[in-house]
PDB file of C-alpha atoms and ligand atoms in Angstrom:
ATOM      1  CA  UNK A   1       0.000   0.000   0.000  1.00  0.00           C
ATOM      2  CA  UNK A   2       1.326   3.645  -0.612  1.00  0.00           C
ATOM      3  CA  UNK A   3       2.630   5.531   2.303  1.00  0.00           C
ATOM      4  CA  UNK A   4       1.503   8.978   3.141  1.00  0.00           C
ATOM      5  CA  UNK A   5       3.961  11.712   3.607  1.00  0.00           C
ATOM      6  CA  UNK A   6       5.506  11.554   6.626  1.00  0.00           C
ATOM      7  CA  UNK A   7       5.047  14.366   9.332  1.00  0.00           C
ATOM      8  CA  UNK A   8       5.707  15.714  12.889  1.00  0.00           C
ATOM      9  CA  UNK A   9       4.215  17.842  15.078  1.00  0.00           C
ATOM     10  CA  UNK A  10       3.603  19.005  18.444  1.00  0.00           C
ATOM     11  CA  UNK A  11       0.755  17.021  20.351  1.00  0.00           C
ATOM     12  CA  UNK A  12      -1.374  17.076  23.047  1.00  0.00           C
ATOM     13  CA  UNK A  13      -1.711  13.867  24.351  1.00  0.00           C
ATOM     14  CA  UNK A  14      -3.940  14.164  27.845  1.00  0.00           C
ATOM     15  CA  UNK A  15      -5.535  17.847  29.538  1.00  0.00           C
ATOM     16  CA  UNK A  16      -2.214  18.786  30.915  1.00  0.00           C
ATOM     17  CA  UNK A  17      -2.008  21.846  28.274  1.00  0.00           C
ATOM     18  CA  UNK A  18       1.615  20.202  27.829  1.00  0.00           C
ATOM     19  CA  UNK A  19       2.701  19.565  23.824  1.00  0.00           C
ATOM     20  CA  UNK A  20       4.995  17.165  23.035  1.00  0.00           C
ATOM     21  CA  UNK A  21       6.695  15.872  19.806  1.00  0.00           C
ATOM     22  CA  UNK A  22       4.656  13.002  17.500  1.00  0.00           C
ATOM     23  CA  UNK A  23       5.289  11.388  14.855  1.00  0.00           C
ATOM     24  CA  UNK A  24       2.057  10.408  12.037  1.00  0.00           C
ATOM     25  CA  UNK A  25       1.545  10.413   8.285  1.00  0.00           C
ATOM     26  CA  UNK A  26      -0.218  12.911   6.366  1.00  0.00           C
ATOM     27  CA  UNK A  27      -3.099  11.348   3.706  1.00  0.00           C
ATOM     28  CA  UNK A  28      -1.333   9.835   0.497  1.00  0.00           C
ATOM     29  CA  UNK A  29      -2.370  13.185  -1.687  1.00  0.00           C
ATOM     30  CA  UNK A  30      -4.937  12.742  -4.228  1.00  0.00           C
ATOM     31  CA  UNK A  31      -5.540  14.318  -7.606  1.00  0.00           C
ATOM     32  CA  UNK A  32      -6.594  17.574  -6.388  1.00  0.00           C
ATOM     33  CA  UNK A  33      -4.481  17.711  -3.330  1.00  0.00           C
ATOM     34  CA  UNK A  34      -2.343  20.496  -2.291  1.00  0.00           C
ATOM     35  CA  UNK A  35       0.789  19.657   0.377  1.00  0.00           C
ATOM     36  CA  UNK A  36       2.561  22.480   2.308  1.00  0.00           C
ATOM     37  CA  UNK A  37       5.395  23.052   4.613  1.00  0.00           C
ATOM     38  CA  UNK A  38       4.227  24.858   7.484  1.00  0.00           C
ATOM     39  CA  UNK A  39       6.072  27.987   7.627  1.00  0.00           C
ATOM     40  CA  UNK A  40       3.810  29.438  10.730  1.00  0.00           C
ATOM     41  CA  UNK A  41       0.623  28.761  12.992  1.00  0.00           C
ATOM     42  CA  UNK A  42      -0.758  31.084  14.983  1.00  0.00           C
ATOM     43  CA  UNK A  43      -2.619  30.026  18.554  1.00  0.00           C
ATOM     44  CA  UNK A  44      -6.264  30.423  18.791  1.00  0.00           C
ATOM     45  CA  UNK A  45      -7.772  30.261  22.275  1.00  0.00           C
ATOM     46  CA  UNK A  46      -9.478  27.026  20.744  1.00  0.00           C
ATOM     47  CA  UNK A  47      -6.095  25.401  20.472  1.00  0.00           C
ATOM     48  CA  UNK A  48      -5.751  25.761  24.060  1.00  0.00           C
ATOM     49  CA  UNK A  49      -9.557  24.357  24.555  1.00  0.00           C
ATOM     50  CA  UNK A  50      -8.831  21.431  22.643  1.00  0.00           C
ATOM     51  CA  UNK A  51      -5.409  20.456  24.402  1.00  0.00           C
ATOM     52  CA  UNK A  52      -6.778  20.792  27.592  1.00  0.00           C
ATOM     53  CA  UNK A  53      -9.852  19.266  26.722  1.00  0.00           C
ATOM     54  CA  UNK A  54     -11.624  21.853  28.230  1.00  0.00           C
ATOM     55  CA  UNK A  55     -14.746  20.481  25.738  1.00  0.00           C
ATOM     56  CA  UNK A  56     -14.612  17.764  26.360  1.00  0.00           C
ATOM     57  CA  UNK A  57     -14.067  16.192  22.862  1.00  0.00           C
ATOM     58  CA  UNK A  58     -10.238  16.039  22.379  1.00  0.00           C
ATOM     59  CA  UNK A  59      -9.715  13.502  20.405  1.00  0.00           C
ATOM     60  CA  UNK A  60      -5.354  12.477  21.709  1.00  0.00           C
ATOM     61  CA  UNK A  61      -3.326  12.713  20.720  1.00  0.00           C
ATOM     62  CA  UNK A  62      -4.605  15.934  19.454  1.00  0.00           C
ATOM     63  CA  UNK A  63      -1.960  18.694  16.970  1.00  0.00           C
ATOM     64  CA  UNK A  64      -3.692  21.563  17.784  1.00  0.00           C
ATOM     65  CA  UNK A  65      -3.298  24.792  14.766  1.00  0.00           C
ATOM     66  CA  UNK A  66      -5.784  26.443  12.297  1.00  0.00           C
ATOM     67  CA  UNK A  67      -4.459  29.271  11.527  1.00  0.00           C
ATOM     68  CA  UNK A  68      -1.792  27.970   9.016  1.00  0.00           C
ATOM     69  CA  UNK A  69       0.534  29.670   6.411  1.00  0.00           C
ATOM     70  CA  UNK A  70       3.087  28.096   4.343  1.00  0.00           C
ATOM     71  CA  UNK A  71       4.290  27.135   0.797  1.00  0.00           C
ATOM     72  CA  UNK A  72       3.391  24.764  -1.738  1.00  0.00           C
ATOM     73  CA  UNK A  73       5.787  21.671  -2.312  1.00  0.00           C
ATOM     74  CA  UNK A  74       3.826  19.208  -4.320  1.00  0.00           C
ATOM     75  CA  UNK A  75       0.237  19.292  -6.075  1.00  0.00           C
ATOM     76  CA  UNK A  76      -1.745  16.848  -7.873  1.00  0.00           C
ATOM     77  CA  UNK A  77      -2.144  16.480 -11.058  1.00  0.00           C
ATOM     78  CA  UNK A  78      -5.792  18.117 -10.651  1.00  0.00           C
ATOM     79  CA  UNK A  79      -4.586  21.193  -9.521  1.00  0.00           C
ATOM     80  CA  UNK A  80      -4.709  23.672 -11.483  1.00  0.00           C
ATOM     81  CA  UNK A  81      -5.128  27.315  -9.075  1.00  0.00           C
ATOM     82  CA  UNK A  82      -1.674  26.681  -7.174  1.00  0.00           C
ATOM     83  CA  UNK A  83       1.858  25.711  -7.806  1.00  0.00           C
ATOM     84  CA  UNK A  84       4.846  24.513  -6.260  1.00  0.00           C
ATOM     85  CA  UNK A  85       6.467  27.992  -4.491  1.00  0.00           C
ATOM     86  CA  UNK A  86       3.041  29.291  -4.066  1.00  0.00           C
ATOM     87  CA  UNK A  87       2.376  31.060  -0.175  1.00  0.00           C
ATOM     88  CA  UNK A  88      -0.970  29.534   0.968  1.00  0.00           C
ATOM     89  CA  UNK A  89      -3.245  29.560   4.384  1.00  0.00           C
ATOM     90  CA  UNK A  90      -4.764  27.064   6.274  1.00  0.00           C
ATOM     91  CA  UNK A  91      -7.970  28.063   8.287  1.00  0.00           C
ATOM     92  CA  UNK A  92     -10.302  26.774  10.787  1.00  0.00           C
ATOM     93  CA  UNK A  93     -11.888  24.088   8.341  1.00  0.00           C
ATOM     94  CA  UNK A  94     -10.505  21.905   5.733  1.00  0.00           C
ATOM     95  CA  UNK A  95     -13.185  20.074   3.733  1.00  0.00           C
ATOM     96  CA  UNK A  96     -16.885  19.914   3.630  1.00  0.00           C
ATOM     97  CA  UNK A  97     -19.650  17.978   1.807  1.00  0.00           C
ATOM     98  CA  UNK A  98     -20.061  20.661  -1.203  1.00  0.00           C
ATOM     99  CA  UNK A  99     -23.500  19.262  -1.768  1.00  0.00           C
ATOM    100  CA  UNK A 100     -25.539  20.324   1.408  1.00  0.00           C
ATOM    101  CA  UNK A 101     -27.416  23.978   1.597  1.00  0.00           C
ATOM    102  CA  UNK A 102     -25.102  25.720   3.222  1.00  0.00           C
ATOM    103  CA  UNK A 103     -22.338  24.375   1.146  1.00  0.00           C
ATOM    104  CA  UNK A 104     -24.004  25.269  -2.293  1.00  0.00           C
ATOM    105  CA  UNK A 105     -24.629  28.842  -0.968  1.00  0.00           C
ATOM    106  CA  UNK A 106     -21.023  29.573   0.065  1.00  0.00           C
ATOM    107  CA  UNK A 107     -21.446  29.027   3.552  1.00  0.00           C
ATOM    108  CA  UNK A 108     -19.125  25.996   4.072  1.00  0.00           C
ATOM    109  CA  UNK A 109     -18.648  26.910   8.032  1.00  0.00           C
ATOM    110  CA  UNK A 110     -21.996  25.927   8.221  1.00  0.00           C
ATOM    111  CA  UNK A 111     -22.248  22.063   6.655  1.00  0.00           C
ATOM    112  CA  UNK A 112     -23.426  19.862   8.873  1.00  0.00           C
ATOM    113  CA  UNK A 113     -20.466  17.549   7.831  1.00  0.00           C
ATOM    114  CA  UNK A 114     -17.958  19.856   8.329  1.00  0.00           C
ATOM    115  CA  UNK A 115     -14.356  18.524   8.234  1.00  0.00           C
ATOM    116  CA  UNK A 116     -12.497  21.003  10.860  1.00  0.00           C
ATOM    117  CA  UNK A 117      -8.512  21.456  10.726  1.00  0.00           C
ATOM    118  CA  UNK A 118      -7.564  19.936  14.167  1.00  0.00           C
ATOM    119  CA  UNK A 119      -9.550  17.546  16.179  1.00  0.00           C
ATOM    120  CA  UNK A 120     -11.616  16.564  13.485  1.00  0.00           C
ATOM    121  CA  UNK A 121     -12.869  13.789  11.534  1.00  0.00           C
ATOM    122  CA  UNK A 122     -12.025  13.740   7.678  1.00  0.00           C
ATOM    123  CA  UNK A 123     -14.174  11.419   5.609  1.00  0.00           C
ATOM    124  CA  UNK A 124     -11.887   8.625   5.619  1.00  0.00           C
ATOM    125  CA  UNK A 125     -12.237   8.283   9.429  1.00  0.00           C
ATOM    126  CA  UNK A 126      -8.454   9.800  10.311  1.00  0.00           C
ATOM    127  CA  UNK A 127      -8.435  12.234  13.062  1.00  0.00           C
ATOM    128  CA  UNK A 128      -7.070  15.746  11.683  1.00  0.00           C
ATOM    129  CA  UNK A 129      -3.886  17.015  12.657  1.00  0.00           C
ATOM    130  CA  UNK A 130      -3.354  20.842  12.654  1.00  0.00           C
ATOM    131  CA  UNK A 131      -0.627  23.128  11.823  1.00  0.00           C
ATOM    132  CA  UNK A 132       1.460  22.464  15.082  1.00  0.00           C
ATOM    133  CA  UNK A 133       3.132  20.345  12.190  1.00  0.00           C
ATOM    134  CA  UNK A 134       5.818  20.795   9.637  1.00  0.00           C
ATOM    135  CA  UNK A 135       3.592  19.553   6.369  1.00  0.00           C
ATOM    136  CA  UNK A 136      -0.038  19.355   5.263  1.00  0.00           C
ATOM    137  CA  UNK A 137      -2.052  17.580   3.060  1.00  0.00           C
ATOM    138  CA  UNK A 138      -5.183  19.610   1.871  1.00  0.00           C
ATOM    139  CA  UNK A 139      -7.567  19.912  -0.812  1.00  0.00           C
ATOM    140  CA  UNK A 140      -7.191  22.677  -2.995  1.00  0.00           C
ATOM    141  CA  UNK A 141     -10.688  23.990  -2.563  1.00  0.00           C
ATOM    142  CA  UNK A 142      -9.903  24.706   1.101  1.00  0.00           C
ATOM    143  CA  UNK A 143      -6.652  26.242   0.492  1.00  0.00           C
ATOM    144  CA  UNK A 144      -6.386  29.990   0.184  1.00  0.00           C
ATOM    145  CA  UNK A 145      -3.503  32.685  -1.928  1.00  0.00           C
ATOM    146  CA  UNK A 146      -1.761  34.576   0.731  1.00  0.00           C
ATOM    147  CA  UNK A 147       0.091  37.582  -0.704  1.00  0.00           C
ATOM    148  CA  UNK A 148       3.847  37.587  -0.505  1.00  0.00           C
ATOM    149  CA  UNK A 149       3.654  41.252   0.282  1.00  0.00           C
ATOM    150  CA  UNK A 150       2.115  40.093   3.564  1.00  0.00           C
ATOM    151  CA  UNK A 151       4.399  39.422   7.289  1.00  0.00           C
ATOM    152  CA  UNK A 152       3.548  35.830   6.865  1.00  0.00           C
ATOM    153  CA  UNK A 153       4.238  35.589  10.739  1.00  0.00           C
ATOM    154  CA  UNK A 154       1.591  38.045  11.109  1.00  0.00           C
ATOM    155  CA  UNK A 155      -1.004  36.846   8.472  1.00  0.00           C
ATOM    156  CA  UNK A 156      -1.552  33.426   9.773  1.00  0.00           C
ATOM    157  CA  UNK A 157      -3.977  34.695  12.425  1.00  0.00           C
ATOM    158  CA  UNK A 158      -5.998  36.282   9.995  1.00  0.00           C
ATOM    159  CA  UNK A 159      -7.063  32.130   8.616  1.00  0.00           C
ATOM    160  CA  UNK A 160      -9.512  32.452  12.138  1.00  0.00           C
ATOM    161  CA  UNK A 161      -9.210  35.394  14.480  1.00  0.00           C
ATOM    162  CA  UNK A 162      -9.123  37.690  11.451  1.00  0.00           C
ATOM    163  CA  UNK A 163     -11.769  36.153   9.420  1.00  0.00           C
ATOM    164  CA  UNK A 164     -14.305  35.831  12.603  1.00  0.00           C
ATOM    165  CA  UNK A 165     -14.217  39.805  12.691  1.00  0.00           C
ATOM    166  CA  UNK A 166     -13.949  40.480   8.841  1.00  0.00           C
ATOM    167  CA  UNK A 167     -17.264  37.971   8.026  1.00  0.00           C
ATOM    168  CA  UNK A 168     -19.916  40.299   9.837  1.00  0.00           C
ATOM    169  CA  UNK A 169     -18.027  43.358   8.907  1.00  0.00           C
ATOM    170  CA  UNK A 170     -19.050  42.381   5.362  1.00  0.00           C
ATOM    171  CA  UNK A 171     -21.696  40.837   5.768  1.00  0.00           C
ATOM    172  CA  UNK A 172     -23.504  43.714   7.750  1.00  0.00           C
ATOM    173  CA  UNK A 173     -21.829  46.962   5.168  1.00  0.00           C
ATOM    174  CA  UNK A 174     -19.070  47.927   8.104  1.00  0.00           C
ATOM    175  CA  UNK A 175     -16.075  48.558   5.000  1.00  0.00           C
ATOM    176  CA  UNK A 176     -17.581  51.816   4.464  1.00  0.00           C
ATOM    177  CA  UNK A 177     -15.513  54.962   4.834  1.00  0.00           C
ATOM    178  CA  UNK A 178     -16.996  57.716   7.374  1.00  0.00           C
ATOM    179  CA  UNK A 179     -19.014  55.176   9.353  1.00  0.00           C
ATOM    180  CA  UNK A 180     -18.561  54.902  13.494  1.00  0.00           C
ATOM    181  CA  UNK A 181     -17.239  51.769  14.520  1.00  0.00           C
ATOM    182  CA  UNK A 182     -16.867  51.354  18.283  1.00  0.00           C
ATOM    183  CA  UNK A 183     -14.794  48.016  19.461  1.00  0.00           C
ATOM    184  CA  UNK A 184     -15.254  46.629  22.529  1.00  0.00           C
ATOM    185  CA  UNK A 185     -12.625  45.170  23.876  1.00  0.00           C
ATOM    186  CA  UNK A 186      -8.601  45.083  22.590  1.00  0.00           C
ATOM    187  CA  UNK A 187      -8.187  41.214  22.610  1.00  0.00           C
ATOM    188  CA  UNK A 188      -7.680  38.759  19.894  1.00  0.00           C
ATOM    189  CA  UNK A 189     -10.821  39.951  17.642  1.00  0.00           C
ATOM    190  CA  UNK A 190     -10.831  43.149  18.573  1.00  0.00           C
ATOM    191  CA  UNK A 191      -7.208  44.241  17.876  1.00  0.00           C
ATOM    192  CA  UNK A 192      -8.200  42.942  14.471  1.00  0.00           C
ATOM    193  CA  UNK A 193     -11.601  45.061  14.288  1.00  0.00           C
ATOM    194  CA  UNK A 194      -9.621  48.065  14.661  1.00  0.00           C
ATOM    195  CA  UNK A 195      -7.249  47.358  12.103  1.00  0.00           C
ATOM    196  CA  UNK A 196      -9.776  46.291   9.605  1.00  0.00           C
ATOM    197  CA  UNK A 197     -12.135  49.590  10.163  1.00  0.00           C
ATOM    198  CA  UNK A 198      -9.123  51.931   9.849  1.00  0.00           C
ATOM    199  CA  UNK A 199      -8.579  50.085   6.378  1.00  0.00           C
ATOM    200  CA  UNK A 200     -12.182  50.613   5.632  1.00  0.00           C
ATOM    201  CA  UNK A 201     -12.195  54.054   6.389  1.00  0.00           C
ATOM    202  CA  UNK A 202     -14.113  53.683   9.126  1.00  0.00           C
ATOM    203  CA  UNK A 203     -13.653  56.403  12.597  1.00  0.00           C
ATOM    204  CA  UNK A 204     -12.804  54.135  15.237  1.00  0.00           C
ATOM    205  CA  UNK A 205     -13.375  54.352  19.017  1.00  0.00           C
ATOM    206  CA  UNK A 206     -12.025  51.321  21.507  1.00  0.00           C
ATOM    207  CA  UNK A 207     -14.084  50.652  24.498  1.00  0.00           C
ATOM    208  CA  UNK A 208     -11.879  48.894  27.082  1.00  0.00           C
ATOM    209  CA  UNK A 209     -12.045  48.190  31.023  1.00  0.00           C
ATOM    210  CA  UNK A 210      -8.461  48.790  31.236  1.00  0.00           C
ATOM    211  CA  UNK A 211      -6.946  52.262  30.679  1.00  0.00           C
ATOM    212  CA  UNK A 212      -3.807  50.156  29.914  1.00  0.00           C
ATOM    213  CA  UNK A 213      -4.876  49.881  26.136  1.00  0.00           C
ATOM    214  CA  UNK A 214      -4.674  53.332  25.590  1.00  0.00           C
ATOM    215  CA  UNK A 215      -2.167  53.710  24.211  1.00  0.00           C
ATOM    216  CA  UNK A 216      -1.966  50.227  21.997  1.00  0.00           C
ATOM    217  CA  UNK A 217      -5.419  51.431  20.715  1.00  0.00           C
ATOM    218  CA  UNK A 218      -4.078  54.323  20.021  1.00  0.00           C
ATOM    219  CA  UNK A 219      -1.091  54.598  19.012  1.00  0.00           C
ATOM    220  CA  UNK A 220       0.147  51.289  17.821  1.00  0.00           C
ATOM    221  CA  UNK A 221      -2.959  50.498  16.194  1.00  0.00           C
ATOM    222  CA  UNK A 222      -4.485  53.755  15.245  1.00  0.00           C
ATOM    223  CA  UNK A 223      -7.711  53.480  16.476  1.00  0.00           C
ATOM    224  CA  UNK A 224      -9.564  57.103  16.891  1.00  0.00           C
ATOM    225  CA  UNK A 225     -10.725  57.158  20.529  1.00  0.00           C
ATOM    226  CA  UNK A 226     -10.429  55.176  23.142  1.00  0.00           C
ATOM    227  CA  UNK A 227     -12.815  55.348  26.609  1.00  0.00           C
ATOM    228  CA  UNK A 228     -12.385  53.253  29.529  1.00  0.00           C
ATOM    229  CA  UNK A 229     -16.124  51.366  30.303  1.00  0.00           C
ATOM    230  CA  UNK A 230     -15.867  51.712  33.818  1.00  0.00           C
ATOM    231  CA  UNK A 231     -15.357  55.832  33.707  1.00  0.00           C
ATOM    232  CA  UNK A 232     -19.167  56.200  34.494  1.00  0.00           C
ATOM    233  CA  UNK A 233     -18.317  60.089  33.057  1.00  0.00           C
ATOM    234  CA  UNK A 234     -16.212  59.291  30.335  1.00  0.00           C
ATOM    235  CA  UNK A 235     -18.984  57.176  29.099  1.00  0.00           C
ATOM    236  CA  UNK A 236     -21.898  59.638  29.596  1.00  0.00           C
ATOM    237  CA  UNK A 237     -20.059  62.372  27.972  1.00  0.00           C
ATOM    238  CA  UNK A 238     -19.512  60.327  24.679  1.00  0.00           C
ATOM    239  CA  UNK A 239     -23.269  59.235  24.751  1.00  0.00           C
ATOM    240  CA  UNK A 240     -23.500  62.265  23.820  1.00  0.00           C
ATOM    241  CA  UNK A 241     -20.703  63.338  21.897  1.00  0.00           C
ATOM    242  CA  UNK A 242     -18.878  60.235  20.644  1.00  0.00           C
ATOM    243  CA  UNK A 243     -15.317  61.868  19.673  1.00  0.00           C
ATOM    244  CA  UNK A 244     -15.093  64.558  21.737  1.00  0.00           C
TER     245      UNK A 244
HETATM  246 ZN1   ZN B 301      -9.530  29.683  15.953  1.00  0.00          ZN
HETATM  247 ZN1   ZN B 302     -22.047  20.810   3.162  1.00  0.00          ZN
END
């Protein structure tokens, strides 16, 4: 029988949020199969979840990563939208029926059958393996261009953190210049919030308990405002008067 490609990663192997080196094969590739060196992975708060089987559903041992960016090595010979050399991302889900409602409409994160990244199961049966890993296997429909133009260190969160912000920003008409956006919170989304409504434009105000963002919000990511939620005053005055 043919051998898959060969791979090692960092696993968790019980809830002691320790990782440790493993050994497993990637999927022999398939016609329209993709494979990529990791280059980086970022670490999702679901990562963390997972390893520690804080839901209960960690499937060890468990390679946690979904937020993946690296470079093509190898592609079928059904692949025709990416190349050896190419830079690619990795996000939260790697396959999904393509048949079902939600699939048809464009709305993949939704199928009921939903093949996730890490601590899934693929439709062979395997367990998926994330991008705490030096090489992939994935189909080229699930595989996205990442511009070389890009920190590649720094794009890889955008494959889930970034994308869970972006998705209701378009969906609900946010990437429109001279609109208020207010962002509650400076964590993982909402670091990204700010960046993306500067891009768009947008006049942005960061809402934080802790007057310790200041001056990230401000100054190191540009936002417009910031006010500290727990300033009963500062608050009032910008109900009334949101930049001032
Ligand atoms: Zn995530
Ligand atoms: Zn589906």
């Amino acid at each position: 029988m043919e051998k898959g490609t060969p791979a090692i990663g960092w696993a968790a192997r019980d809830d002691s949020g320790l990782l440790s080196p493993y050994s497993f094969s990637r999927r022999v590739p398939k016609d329209d199969d993709v494979t990529i060196k990791v280059l980086f992975c970022g670490i999702c708060h679901t990562d963390l979840h997972i390893a520690k089987n804080e839901w209960g559903n960690a499937l060890y041992p468990i390679v946690p990563g979904h937020e993946i960016v690296g470079i093509v090595t190898d592609v079928g010979p059904g692949v025709k939208s990416f190349k050896a050399g190419d830079t690619v991302g990795v996000g939260y889900f790697l396959d999904s029926c393509r048949s079902c409602d939600t699939c048809s409409k464009g709305y993949e994160n939704y199928c009921p059958t939903l093949v996730l990244t890490s601590n899934g199961v693929d439709y062979d049966g395997a367990t998926t393996q994330g991008g705490f890993s030096d090489v992939l296997v994935v189909n080229q429909d699930y595989v996205l261009r990442v511009p070389e133009s890009l920190s590649l260190a720094g794009a890889a969160p955008l494959l889930c953190a970034g994308v869970t912000v972006y998705s209701p920003m378009m969906q609900y008409g946010l990437n429109a210049p001279g609109k208020h956006l207010g962002v509650v919170g400076l964590g993982g989304l909402g670091h990204m919030a700010v960046k993306f409504g500067k891009a768009f434009g947008m006049t942005v105000t960061v809402i934080s308990s802790s007057p310790r963002k200041r001056e990230e919000a401000l100054e190191r990511l540009g936002a417009d405002a910031f006010l500290v939620s727990r300033d009963a005053e500062q608050m009032k005055v910008t109900f009334l008067c949101p930049l001032h």
